[in-house]
Short mmCIF file of C-alpha atoms in Angstrom, two decimals:
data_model
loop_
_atom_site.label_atom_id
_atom_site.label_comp_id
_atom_site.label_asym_id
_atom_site.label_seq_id
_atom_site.Cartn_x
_atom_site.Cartn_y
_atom_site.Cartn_z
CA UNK A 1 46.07 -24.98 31.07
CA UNK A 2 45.42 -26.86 27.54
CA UNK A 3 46.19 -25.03 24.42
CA UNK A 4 42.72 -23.25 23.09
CA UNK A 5 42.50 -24.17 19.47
CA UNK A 6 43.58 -21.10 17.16
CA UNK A 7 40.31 -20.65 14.91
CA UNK A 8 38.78 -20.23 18.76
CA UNK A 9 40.93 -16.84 19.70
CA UNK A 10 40.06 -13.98 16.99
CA UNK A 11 43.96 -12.30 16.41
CA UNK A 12 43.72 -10.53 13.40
CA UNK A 13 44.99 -6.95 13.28
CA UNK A 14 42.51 -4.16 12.01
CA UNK A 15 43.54 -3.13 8.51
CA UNK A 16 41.79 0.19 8.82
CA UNK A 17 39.60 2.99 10.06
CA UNK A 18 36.70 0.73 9.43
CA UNK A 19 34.50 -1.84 12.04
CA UNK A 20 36.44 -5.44 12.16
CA UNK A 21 35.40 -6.52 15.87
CA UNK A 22 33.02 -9.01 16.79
CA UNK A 23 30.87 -9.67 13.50
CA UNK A 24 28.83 -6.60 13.31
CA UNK A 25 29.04 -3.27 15.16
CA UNK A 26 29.07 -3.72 18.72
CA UNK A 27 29.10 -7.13 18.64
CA UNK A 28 31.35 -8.99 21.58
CA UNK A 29 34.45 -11.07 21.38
CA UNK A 30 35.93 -13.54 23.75
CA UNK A 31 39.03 -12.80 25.28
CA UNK A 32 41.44 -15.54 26.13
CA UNK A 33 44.49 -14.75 28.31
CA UNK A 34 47.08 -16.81 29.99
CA UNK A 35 47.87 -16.27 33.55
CA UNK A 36 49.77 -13.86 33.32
CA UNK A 37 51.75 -11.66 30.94
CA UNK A 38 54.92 -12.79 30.55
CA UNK A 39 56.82 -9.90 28.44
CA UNK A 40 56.41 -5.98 28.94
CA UNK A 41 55.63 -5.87 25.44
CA UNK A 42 54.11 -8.62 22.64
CA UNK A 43 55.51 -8.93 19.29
CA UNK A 44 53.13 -7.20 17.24
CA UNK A 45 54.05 -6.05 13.99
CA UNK A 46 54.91 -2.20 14.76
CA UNK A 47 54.75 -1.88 10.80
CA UNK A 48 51.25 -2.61 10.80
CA UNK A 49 50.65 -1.00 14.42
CA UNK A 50 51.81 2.37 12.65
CA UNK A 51 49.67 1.98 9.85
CA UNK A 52 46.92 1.59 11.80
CA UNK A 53 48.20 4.52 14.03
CA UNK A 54 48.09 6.58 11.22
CA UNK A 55 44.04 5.37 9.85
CA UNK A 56 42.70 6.09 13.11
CA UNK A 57 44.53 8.92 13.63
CA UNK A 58 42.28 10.56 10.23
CA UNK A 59 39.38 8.97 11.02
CA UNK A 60 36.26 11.48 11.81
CA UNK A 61 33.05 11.58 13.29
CA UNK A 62 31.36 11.99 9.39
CA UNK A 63 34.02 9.00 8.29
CA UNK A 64 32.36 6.53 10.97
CA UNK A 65 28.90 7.64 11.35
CA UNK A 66 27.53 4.31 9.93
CA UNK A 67 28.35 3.72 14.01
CA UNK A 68 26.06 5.36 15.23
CA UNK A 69 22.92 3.13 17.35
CA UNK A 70 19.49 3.81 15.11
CA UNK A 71 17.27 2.51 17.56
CA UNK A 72 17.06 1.42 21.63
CA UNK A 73 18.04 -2.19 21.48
CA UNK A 74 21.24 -0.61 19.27
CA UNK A 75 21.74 1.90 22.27
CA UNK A 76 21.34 -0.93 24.84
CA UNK A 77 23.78 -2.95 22.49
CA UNK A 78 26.85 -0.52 22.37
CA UNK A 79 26.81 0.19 26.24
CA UNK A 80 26.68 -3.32 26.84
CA UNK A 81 29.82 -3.55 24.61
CA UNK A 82 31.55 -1.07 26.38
CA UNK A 83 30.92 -2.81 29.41
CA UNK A 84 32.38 -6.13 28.64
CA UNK A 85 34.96 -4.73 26.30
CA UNK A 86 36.31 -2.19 28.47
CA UNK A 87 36.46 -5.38 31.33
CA UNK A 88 38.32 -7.27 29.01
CA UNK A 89 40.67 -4.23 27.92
CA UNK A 90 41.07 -3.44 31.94
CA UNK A 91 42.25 -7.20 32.60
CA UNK A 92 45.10 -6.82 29.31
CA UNK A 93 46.34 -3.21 31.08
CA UNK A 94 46.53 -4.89 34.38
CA UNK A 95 48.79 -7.76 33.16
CA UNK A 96 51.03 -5.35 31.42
CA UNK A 97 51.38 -3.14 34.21
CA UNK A 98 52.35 -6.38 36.37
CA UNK A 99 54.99 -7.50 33.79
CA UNK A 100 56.23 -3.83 34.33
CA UNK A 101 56.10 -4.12 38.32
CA UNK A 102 58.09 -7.18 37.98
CA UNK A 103 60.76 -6.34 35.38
CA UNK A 104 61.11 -3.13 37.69
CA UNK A 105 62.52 -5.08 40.74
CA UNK A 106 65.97 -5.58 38.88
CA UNK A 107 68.78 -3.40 38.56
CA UNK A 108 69.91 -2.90 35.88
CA UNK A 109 66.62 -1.07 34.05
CA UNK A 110 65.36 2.27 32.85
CA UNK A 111 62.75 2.88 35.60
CA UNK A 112 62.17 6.38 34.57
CA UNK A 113 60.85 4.70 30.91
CA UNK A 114 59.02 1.30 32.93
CA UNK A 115 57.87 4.69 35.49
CA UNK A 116 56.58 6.66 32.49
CA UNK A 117 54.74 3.45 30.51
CA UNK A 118 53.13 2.00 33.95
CA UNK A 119 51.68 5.72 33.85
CA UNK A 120 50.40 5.54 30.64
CA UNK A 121 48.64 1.90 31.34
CA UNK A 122 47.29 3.65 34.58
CA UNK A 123 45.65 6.44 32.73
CA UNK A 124 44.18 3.50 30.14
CA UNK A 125 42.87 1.97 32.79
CA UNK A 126 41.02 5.21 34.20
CA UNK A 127 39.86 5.98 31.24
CA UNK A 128 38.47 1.90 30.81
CA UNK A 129 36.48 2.99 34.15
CA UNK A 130 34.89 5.80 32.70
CA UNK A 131 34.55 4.11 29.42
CA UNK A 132 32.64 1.18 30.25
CA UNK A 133 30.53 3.18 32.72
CA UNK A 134 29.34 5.70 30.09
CA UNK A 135 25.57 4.66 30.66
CA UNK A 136 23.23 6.58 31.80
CA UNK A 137 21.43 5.38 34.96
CA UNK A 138 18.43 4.54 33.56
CA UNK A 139 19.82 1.94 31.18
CA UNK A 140 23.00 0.95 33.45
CA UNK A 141 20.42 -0.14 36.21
CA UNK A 142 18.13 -3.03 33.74
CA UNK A 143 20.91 -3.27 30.83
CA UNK A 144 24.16 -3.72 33.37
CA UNK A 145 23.56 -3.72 36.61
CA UNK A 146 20.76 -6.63 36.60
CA UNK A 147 22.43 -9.14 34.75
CA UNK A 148 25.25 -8.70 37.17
CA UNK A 149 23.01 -9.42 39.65
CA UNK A 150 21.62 -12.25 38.25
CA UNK A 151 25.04 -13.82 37.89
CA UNK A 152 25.53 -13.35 41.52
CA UNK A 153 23.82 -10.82 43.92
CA UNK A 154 27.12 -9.50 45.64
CA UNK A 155 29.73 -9.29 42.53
CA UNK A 156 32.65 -7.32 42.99
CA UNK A 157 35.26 -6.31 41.31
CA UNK A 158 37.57 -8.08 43.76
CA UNK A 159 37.42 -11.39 42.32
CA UNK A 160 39.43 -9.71 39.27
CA UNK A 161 42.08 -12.60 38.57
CA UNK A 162 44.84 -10.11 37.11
CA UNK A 163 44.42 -6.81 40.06
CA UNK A 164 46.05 -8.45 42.94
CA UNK A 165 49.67 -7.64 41.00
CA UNK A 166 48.97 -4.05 40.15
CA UNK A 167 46.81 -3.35 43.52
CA UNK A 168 50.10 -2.08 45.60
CA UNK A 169 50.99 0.25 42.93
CA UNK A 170 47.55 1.90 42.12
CA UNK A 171 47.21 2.12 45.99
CA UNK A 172 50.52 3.86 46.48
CA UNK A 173 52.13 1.09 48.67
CA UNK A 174 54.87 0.58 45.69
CA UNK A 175 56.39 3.17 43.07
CA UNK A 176 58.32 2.89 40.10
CA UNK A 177 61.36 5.25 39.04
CA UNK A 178 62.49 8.77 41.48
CA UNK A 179 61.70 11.99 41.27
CA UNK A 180 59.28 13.93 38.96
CA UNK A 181 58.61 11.15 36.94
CA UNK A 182 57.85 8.48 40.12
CA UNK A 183 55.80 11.33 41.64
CA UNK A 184 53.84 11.82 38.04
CA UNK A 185 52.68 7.92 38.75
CA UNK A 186 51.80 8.06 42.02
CA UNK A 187 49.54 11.26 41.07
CA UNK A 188 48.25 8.98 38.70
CA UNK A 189 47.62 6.15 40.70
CA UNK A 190 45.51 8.45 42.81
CA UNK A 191 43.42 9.75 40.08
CA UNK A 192 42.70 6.55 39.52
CA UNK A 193 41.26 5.75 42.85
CA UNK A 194 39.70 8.97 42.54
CA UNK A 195 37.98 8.13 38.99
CA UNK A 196 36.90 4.67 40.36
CA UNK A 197 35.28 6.54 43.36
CA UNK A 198 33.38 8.97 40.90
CA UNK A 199 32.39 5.56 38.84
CA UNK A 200 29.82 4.62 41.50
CA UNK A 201 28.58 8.22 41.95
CA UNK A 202 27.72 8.62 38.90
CA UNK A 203 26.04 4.54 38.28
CA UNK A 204 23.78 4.70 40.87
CA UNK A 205 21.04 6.42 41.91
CA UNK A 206 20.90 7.95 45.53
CA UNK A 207 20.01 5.46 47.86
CA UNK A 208 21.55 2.38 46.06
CA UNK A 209 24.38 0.46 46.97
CA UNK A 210 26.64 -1.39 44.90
CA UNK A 211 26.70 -5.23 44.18
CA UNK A 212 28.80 -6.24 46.60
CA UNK A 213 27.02 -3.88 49.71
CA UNK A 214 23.75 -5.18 49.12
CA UNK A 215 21.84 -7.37 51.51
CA UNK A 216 23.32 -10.82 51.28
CA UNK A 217 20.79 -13.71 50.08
CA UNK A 218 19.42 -16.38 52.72
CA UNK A 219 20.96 -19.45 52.74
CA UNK A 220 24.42 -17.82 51.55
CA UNK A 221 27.07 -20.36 51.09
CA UNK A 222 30.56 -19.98 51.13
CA UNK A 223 32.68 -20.67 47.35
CA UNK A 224 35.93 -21.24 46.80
CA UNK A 225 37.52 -17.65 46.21
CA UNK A 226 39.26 -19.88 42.63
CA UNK A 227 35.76 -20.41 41.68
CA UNK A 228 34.46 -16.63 42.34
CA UNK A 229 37.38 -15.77 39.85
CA UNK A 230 36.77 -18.63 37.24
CA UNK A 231 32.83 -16.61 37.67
CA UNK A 232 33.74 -13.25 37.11
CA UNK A 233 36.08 -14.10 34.24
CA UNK A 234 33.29 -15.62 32.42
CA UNK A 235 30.72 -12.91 32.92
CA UNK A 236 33.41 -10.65 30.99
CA UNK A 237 33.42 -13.93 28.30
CA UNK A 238 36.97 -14.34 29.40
CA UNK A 239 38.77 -17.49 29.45
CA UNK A 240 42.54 -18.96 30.43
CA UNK A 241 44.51 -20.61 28.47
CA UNK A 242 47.83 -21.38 27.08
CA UNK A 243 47.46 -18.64 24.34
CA UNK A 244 50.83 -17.13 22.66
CA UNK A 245 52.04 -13.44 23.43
CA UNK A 246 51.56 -12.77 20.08
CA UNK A 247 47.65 -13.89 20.12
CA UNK A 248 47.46 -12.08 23.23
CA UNK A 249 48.89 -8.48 21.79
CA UNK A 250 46.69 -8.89 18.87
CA UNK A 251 43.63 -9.41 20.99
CA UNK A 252 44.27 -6.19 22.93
CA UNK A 253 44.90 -4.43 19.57
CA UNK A 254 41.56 -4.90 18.02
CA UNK A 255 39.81 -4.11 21.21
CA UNK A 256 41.74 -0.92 21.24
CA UNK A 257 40.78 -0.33 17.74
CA UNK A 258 36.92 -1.01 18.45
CA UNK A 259 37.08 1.37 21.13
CA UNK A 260 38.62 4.19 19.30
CA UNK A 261 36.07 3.94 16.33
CA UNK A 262 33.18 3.80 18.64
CA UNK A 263 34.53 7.23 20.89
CA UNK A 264 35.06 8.80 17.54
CA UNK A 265 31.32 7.96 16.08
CA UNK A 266 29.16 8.26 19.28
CA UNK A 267 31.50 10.27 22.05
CA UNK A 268 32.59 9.13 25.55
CA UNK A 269 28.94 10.81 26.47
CA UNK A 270 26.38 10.16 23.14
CA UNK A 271 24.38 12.60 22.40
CA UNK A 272 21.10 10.36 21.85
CA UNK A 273 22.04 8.80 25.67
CA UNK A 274 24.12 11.80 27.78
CA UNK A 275 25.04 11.11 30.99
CA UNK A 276 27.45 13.70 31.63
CA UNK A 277 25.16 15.58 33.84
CA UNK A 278 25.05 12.48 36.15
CA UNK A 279 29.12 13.30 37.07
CA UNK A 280 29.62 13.66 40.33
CA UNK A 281 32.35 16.53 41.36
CA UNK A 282 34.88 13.89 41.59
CA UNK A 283 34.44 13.36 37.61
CA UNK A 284 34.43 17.33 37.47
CA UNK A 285 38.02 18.36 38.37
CA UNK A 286 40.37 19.67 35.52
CA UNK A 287 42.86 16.56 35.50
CA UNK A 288 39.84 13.94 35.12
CA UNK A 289 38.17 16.20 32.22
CA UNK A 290 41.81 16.51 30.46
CA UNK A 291 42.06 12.80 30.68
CA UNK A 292 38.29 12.28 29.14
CA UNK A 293 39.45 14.78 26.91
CA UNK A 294 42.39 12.80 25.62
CA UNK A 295 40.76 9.63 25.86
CA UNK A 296 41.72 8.55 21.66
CA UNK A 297 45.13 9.93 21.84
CA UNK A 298 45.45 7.63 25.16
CA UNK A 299 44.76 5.05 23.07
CA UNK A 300 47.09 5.19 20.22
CA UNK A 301 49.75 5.65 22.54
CA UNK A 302 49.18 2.08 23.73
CA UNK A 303 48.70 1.08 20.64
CA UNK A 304 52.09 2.09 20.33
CA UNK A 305 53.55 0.71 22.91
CA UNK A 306 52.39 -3.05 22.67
CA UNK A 307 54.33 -3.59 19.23
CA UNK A 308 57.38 -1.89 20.75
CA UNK A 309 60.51 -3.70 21.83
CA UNK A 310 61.04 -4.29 25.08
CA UNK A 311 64.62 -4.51 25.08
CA UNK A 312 65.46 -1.22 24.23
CA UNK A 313 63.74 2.12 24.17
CA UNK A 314 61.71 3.14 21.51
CA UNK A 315 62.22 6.60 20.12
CA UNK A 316 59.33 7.35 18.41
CA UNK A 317 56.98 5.80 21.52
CA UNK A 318 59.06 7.72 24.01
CA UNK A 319 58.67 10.80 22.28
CA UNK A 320 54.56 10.40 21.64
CA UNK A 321 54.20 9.22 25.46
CA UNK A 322 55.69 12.34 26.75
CA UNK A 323 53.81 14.15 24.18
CA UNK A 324 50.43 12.43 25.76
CA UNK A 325 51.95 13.05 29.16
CA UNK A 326 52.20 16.45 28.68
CA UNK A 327 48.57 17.06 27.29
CA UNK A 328 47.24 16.22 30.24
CA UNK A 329 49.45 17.91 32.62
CA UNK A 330 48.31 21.66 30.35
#
């Protein structure tokens, strides 16, 4: 990989409780990520991360409601956002979580903290699923689902470059830590599966089939499975490259930002687009709705956690992720 030029990767951090992503609200950012995250954690200022902790944390619906889509190409706009962004925020969680999974496999390690922080990242990403699939049918199927289709009839989620690390955990083949914490992550990992289940439920109409089930196209060729993933990393307007931890961290940071302010102006479900009725059961149960529930508290504790040190635990972090932790679990 050749350096990307720095004015190319947007890195700087949020100063506030107001809209800094992507030029305008909803607007999209490209993400560039190297192959694969090296540290647990990125050296993010925590002084700023705090700050900004402690904006969002007083930020209201009436404090952001200049968020709020005015018209239906806004509407189309901000769930096309959450679509790409919450891709791009998946593929960051994933690459932590495998920096985790690795720096589990030595000795000499706190798994019950690496057990309780993989949790956390697991319960991002569920909440990613449900974020970016917030749409109601009838403008998932021409705003989402068709352009996927146009970029390839049978796209699937399995050409995701970073998942093959974190697959064994999130499918219970590996676990992290013993006891009630390990067992709290593997409950986790199965929501998961559970929540991604739900996620095509609740897209699709009855009758349809997903992308990757639907009738393969005459003439089908076989590609290189490298250049399926160099495909599916540019429909999410994601590139590789030999970018810095640093530039990494910050990128996740100001989608994590974006997403907050949106949830807090417009609601997982928007009022002027609800799809909550389209849940299926799976969507339904009482540990999903707590984790929809918590979705912005889910957030700051990540937000947390990137600009801590990995070296040594962080007290403040350890005490807000149990705090999370235990929100759910009530």
């Amino acid at each position: 990989m050749h350096p990307l030029e720095a004015p190319a990767v947007v890195t700087p951090l949020p100063s506030g409780a107001e809209w800094e992503f992507g030029g305008h609200p909803y607007g999209l950012e490209p993400l560039a990520l190297p192959s694969r995250w090296v540290p647990r954690t990125v050296p993010v200022d925590p002084m700023q991360i705090e700050e900004l902790r402690e904006r969002l944390a007083h930020a209201s619906p009436a404090s952001v409601h200049d968020l709020r889509p005015d018209s239906a190409e806004d509407i189309d706009r901000l769930f096309w956002f959450r679509w790409i962004t919450a891709h791009q925020t998946t593929f960051l969680l994933w690459q932590m979580l495998g920096a985790i999974l690795r720096e589990s496999e030595a000795a000499r390690v706190e798994h019950e903290e690496l057990a309780t922080q993989a949790r956390l990242l697991v319960c991002g990403y569920s909440l990613m699923l449900m974020y970016g699939s917030s749409a109601p049918r009838h403008i998932y199927g021409p705003v989402i689902r068709m352009p996927m289709a146009r970029q390839h009839v049978n796209l699937t989620g399995a050409w995701a470059r970073d998942y093959p690390p974190v697959r064994p955990l999130i499918r219970g083949k590996v676990t992290i830590g013993s006891g009630t914490v390990a067992e709290a992550l593997r409950h986790e990992c199965e929501l998961n599966e559970q929540v991604h289940e739900g996620i095509a439920d609740k897209v699709l109409s009855s009758g349809e089939v997903s992308l990757l089930q639907s009738p393969k196209p005459k003439g089908r060729q076989q590609i290189p499975r490298d250049t399926l993933m160099w495909l599916y990393d540019g429909i999410f307007l994601t590139s590789r490259a030999a970018v810095s931890p640093l530039a990494v961290g910050s990128q996740l940071v100001r989608r994590l930002h974006a997403i907050f302010l949106d949830i807090t102006a417009n609601g997982l479900y928007p009022s002027f687009a609800p799809s909550a009725h389209e849940e299926p059961p799976r969507l339904r149960t009482p540990d999903v709705m707590r984790r929809k529930a918590g979705l912005t508290d889910c957030v700051l504790e990540i937000l947390s956690f990137v600009s801590a040190p990995a070296t040594q635990a962080h007290p403040s972090r350890t005490v807000r992720t149990s705090s999370t932790m235990r929100k759910v679990e009530d």
